[in-house]
Tab-separated table of C-alpha atoms in Angstrom:
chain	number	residue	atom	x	y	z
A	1	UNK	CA	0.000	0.000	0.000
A	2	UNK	CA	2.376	2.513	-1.335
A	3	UNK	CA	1.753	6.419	-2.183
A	4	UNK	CA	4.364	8.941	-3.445
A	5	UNK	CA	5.772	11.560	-0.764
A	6	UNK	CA	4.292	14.031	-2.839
A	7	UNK	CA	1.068	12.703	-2.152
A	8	UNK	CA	1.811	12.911	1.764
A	9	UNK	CA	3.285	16.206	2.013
A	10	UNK	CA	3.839	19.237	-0.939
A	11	UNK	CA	7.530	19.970	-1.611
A	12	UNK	CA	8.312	23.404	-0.347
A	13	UNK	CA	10.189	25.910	-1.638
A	14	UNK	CA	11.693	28.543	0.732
A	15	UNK	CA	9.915	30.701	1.442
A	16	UNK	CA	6.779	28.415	0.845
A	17	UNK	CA	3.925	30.280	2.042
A	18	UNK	CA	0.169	29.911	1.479
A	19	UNK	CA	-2.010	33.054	2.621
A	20	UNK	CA	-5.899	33.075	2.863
A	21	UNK	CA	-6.549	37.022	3.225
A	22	UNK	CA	-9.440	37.377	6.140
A	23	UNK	CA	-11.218	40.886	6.559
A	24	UNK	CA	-11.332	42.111	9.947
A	25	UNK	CA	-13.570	44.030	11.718
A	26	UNK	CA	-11.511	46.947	14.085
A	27	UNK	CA	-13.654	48.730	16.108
A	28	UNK	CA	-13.732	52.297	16.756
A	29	UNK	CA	-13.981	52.245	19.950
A	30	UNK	CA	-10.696	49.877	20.050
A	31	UNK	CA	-9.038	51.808	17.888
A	32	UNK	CA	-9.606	55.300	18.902
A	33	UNK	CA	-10.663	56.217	15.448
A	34	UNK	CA	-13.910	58.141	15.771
A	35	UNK	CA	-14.029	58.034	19.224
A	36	UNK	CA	-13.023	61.367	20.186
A	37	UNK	CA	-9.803	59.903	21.754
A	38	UNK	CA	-6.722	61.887	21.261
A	39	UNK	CA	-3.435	59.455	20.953
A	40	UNK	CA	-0.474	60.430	19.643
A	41	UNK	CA	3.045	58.592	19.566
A	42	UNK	CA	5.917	60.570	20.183
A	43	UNK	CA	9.454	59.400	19.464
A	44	UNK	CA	8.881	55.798	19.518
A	45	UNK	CA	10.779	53.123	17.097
A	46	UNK	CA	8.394	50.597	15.396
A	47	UNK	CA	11.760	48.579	15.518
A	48	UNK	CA	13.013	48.487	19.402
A	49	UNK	CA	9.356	49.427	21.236
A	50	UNK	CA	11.669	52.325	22.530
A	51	UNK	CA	11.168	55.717	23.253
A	52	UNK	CA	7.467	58.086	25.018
A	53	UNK	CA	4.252	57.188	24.207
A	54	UNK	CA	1.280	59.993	25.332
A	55	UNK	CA	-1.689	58.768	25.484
A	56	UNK	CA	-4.957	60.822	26.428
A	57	UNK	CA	-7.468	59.058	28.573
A	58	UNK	CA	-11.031	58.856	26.416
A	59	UNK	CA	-13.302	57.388	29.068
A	60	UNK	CA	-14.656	54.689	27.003
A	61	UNK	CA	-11.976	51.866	27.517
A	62	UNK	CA	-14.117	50.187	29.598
A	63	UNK	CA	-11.844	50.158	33.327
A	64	UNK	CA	-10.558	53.458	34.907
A	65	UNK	CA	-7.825	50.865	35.862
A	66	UNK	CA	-4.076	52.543	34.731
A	67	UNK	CA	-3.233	48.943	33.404
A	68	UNK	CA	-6.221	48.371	31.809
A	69	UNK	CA	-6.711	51.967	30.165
A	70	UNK	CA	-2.873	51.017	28.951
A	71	UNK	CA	-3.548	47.695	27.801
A	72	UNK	CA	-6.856	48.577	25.713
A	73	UNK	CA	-4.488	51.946	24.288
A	74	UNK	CA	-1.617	49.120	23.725
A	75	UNK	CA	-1.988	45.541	22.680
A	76	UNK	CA	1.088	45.299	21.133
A	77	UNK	CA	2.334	45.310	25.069
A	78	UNK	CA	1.753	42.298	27.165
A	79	UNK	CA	0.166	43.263	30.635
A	80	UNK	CA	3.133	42.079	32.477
A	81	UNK	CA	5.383	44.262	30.450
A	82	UNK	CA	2.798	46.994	31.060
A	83	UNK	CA	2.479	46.209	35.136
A	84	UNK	CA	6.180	46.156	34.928
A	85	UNK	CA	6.804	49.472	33.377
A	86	UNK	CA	4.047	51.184	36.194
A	87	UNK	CA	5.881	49.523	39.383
A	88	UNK	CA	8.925	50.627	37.659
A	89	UNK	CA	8.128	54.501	37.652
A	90	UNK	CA	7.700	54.268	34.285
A	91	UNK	CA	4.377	55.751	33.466
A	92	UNK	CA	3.253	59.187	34.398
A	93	UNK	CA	-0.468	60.213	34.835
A	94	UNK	CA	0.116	64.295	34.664
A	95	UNK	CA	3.665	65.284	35.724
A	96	UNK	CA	3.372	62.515	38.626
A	97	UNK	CA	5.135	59.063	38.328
A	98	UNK	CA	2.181	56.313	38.817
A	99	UNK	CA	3.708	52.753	40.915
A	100	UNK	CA	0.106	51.389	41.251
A	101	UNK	CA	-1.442	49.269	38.576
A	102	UNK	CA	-4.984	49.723	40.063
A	103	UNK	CA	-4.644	53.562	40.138
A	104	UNK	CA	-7.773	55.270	39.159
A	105	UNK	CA	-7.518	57.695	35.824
A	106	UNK	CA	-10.065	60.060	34.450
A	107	UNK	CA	-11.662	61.017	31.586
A	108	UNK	CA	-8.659	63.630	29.856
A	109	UNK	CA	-5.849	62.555	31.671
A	110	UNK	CA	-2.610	62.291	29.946
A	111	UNK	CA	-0.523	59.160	30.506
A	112	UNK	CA	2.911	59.008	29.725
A	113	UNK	CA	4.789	55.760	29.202
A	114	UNK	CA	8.574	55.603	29.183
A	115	UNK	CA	9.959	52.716	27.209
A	116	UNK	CA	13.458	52.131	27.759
A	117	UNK	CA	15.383	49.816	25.229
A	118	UNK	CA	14.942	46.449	25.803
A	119	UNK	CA	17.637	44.823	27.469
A	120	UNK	CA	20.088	42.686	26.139
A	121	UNK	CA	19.013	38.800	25.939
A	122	UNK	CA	20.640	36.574	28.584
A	123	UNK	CA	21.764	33.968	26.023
A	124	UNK	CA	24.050	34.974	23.563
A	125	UNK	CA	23.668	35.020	20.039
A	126	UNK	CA	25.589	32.434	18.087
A	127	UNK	CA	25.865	32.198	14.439
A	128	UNK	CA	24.114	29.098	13.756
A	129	UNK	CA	23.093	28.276	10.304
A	130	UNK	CA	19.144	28.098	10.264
A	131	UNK	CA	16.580	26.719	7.675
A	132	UNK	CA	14.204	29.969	7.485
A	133	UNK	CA	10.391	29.421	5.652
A	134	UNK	CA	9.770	32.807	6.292
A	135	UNK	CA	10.714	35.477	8.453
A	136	UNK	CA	8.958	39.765	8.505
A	137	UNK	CA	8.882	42.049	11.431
A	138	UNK	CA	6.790	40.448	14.076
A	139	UNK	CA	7.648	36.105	12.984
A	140	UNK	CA	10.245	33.962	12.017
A	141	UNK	CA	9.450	30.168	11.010
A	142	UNK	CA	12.188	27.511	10.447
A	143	UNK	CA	12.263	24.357	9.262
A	144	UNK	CA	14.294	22.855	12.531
A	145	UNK	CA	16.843	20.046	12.035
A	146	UNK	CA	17.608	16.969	13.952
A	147	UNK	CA	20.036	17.806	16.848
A	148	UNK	CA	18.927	20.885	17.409
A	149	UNK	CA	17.852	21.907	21.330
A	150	UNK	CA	15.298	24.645	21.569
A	151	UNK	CA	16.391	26.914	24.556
A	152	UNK	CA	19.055	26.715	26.450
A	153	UNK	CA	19.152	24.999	29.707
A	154	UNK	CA	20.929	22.293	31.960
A	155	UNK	CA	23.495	20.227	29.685
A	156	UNK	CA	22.745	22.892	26.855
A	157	UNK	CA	23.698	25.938	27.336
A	158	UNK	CA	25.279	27.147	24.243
A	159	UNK	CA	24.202	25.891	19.919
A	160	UNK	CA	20.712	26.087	20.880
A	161	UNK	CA	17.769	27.460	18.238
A	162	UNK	CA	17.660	30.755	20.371
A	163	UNK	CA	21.037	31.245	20.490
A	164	UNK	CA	20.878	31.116	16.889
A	165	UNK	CA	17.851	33.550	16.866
A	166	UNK	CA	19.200	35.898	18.963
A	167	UNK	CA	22.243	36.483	16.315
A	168	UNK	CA	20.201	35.671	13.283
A	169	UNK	CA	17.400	38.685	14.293
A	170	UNK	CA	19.405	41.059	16.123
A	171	UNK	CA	17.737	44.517	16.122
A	172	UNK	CA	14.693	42.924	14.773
A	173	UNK	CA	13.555	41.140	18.218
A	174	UNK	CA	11.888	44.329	19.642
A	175	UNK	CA	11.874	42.247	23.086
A	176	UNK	CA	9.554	39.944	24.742
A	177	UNK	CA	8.567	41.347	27.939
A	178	UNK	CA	11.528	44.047	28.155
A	179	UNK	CA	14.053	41.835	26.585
A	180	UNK	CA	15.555	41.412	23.204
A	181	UNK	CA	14.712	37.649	22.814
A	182	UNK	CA	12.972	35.648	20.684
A	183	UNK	CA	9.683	34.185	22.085
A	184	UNK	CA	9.556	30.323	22.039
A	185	UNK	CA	5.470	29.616	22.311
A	186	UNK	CA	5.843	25.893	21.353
A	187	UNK	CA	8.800	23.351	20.958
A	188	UNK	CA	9.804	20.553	19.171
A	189	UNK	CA	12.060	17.802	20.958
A	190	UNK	CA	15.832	17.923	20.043
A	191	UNK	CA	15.892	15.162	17.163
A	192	UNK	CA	11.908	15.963	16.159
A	193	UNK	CA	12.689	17.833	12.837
A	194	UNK	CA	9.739	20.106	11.299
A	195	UNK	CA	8.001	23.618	11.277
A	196	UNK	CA	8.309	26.018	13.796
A	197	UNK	CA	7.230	29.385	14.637
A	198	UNK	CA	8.689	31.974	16.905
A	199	UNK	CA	7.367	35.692	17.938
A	200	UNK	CA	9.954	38.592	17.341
A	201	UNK	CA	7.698	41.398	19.455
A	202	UNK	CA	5.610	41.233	22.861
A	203	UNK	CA	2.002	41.617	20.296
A	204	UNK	CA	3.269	38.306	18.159
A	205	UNK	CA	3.860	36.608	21.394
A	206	UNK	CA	0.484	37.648	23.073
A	207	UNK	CA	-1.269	36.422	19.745
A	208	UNK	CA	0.784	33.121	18.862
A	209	UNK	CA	0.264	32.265	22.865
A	210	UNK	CA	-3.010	32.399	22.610
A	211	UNK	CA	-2.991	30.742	19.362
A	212	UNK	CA	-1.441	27.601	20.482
A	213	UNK	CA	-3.589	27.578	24.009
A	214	UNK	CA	-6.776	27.549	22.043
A	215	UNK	CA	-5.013	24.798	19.414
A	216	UNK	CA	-7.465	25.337	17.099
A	217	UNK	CA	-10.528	24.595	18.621
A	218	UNK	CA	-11.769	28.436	18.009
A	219	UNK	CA	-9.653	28.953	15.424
A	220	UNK	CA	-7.111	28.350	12.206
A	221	UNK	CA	-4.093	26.787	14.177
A	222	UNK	CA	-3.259	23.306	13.002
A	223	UNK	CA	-0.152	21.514	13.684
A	224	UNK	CA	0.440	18.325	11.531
A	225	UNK	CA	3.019	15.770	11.815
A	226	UNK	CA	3.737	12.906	10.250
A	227	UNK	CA	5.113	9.865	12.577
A	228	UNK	CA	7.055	6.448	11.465
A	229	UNK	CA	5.372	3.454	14.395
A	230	UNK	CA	5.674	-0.258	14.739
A	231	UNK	CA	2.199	-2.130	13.707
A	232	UNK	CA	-0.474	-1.106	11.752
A	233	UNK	CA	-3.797	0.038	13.766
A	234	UNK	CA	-6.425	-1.676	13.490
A	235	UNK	CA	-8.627	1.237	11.986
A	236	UNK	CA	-7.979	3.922	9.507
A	237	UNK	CA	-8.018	7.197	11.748
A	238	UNK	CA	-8.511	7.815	15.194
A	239	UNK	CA	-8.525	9.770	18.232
A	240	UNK	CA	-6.055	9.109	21.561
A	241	UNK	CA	-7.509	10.676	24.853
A	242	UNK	CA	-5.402	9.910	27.767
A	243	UNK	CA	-4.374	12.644	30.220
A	244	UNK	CA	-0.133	12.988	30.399
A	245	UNK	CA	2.177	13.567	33.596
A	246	UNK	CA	5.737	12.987	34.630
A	247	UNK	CA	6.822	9.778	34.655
A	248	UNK	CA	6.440	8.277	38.490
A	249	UNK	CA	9.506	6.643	38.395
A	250	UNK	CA	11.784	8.016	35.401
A	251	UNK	CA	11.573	11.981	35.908
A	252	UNK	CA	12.742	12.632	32.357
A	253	UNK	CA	9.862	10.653	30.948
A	254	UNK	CA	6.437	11.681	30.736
A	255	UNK	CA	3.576	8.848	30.815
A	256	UNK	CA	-0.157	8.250	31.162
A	257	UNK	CA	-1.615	9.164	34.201
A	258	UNK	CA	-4.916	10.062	35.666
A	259	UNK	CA	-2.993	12.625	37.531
A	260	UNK	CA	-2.172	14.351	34.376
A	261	UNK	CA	-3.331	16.947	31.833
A	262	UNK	CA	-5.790	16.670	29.027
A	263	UNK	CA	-4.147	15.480	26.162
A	264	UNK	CA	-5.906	14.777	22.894
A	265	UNK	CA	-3.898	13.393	19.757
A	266	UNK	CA	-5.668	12.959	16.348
A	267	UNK	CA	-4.066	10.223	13.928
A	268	UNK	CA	-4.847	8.593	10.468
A	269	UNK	CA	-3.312	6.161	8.294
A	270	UNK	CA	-1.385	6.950	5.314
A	271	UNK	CA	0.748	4.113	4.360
A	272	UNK	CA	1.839	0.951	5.414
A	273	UNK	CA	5.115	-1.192	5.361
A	274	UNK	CA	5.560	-4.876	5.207
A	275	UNK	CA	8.374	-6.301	6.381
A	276	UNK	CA	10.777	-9.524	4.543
A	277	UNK	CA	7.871	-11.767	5.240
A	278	UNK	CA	5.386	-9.831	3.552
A	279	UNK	CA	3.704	-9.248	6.864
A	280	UNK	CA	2.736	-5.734	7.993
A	281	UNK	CA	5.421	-4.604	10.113
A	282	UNK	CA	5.103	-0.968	9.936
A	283	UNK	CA	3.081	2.314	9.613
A	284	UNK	CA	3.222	5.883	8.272
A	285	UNK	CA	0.764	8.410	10.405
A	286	UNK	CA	-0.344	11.699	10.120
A	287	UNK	CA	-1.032	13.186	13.497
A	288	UNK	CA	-2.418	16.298	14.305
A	289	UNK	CA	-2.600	17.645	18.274
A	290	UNK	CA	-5.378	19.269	20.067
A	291	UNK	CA	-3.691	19.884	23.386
A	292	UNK	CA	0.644	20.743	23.346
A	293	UNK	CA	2.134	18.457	26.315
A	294	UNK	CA	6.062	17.128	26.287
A	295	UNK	CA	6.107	14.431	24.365
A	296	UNK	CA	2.553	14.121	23.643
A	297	UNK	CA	2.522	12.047	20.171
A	298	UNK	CA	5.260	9.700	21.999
A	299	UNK	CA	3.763	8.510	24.831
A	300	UNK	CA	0.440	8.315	23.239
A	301	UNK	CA	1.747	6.041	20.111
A	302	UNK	CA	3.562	4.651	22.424
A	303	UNK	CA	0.589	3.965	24.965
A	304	UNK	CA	-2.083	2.133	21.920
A	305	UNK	CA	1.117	-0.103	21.307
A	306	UNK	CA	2.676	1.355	18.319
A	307	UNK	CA	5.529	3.473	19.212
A	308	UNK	CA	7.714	5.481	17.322
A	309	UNK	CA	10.469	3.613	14.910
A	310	UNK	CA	13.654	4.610	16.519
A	311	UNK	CA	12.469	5.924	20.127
A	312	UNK	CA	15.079	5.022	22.622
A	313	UNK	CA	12.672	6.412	25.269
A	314	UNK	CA	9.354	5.158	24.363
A	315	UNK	CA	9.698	2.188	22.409
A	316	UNK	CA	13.110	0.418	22.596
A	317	UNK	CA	11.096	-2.901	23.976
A	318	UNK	CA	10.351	-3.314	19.982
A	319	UNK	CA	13.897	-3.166	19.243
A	320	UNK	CA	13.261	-6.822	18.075
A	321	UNK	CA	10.472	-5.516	15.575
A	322	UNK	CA	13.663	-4.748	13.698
A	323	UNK	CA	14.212	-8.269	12.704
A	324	UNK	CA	11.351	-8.428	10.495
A	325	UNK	CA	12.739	-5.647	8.187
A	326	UNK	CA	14.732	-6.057	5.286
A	327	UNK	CA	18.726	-5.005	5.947
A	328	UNK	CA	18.388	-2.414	3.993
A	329	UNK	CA	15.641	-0.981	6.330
A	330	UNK	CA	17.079	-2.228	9.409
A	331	UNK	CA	20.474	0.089	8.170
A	332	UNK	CA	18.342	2.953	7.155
A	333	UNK	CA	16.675	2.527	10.575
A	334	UNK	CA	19.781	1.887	12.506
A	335	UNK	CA	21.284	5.111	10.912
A	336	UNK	CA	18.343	7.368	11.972
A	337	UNK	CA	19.663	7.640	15.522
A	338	UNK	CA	16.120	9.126	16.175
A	339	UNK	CA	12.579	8.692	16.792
A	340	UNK	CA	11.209	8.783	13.236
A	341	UNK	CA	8.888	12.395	13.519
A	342	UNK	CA	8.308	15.166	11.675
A	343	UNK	CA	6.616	18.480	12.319
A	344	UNK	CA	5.302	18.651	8.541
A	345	UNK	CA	2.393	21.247	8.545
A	346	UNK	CA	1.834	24.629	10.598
A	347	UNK	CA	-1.052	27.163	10.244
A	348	UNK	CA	-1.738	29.566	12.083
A	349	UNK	CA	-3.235	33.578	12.102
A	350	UNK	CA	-0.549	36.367	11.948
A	351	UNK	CA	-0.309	38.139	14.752
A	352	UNK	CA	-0.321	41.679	13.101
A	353	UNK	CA	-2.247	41.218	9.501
A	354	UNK	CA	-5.131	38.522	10.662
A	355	UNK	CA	-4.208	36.403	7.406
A	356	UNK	CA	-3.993	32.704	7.589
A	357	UNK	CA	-0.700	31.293	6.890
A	358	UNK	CA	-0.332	28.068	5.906
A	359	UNK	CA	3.458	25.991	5.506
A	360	UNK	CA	4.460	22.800	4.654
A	361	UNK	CA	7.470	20.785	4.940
A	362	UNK	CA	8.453	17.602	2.905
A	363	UNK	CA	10.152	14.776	4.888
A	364	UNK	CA	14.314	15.192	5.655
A	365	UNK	CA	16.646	12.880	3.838
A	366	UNK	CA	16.978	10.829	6.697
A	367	UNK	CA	12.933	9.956	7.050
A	368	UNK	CA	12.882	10.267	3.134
A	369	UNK	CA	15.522	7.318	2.744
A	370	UNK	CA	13.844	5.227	5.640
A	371	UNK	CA	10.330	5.590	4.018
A	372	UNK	CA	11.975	4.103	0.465
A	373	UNK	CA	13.764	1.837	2.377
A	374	UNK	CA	10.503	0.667	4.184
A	375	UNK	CA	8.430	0.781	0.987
A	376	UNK	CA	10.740	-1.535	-1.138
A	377	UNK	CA	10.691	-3.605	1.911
A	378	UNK	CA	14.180	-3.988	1.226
């Protein structure tokens, strides 16, 4: 039961980009436009977020709240950044310095915001060569490789994708909450190769956050992958529902647990492998997630008994499976060193313009030769 990679994924060409244009609907009252509310920006760089911004109170924002005056004025600033700037003597209601969120402003006030440059990120920026699918002033999407660690931490400090982003972007990353960083809303384990997207601004973060929360139950975000298992299931498509936790025993694991979260995995059949005996031994998937926990598509392929091909965490009790392939397989397999998944599809809404986006990535060389490999049943 063979089909061409083609017919599993479209080739992409960088930057391959598919955009459904979406009217929106601003209000005035939102946008000041109409309302009788005087805002003007003063010295500000569309680039860093740095510089005075006056804004005069209209009475119609809906709180008398300085945080929530500033956040209705401001989107594009996350309300920690905003509570943040207030405590820090930042914003000025008159000619008086304002420390309390909760402060009470009236109808013609004028607020004053002080936005200092954002800070240097704590990482450093390292030049990292990076597969880019498209990049503009508020995202960047990449096409991440195998071996590649997401943000720094214990055991990985350094040659990590933000490290890379940090010196890739530069001046670009108008900071996430105060700080010139890049804003990691989702992640994709270190040898899970596929699409991802990262914010450049505090407004792209807000929005992508939100995005990925809601995982597309309100709206366009879809993230597609496409998973190598052991076994063929015994139906064409279906749906996992088991809640995930950390591991009881093995801290670096995650498993299913009642104690865990909700965690919903879609999955459908799109191919299947039989091994030297002619018996099915193998299966290509197409998953797509409705909830975002660590290893979610894992330890739930893992947990309806058909793991991931090459998962040293999840599946290495079928390390005997391996027998039943051809040796041509079992070397292509052998030399994938890595759980056989791939983040192939991401939409999502931009953050700034409201148009769906819509990118797809065909299969690395590595999952390309295993899938010929497999199909050949060599």
């Amino acid at each position: 039961m063979a089909i061409s990679t083609a017919e599993i994924v479209k080739a992409v060409v960088n930057p391959a980009i598919s955009i459904i244009r979406r009217t929106r609907t601003i209000s005035a009252a939102c946008s000041g436009v109409g309302s009788g509310t005087a805002v003007s920006v003063m010295q500000v760089s569309s680039q860093n977020h740095s510089g005075r911004l006056e804004i005069t109170v209209a009475g119609d924002e809906g709180s008398v709240r300085l945080d929530r005056v500033l956040a209705a004025r401001h989107p594009d600033l996350s309300r920690s950044r905003l509570k943040g700037l207030i405590l820090a003597g930042a914003v000025s209601v008159g000619i008086a310095a304002i420390r309390d969120p909760a402060y009470h402003v009236a109808r013609g006030d004028t607020i004053t915001i002080d936005l200092p440059e954002p800070a240097p990120a704590e990482p450093e920026g390292e030049d990292i060569a990076l597969d880019i699918v498209h990049e503009d002033d508020d995202i960047i999407v990449i096409d991440k490789p195998k071996g590649l660690v997401v943000h720094p931490a214990a055991g990985h400090l350094t040659g990590t994708l933000v490290n890379a982003l940090i010196a890739h972007c530069g001046a670009s990353l108008s900071g996430i909450g105060g700080v010139r960083r890049p804003g990691i809303v989702h992640r994709l384990d270190k040898d899970t190769t596929g699409l991802m997207v990262v914010a450049k601004n505090d407004r792209a973060h807000q929005s992508l956050t939100g995005q990925f929360a809601d995982h597309g139950r309100n709206g366009p975000m879809e993230r597609g992958y496409l998973a190598f298992v052991w076994g063929v299931p015994s139906r064409q498509r279906g749906t996992i529902e088991a809640p995930i936790d950390r591991h009881p025993h093995a801290r670096e694991k995650m498993a299913v647990r009642e104690s865990g979260r909700e965690a919903v995995t879609h999955w459908e059949v799109k191919e299947t492998f039989a091994g030297r005996d002619s018996k099915p031994v193998a299966s290509l998937l197409a998953c797509r997630l409705e909830t975002g926990r660590t290893h979610q598509i894992r330890v739930h392929l893992a947990h309806v008994g058909h793991p991931l091909m090459g998962d040293s965490v999840y599946g290495p009790h079928f390390k005997t499976k391996a027998s039943h392939l051809g040796p041509e397989s079992q070397a292509a397999l052998a030399g994938l060193a890595r759980q056989a998944l791939h983040a192939y599809l991401l939409v999502l809404e931009h953050p700034k313009t409201g148009d769906i986006l819509r990118w797809e990535s065909p299969l690395p060389g590595d999952l390309l030769h295993l899938k010929m490999k497999l199909e050949a049943a060599l």
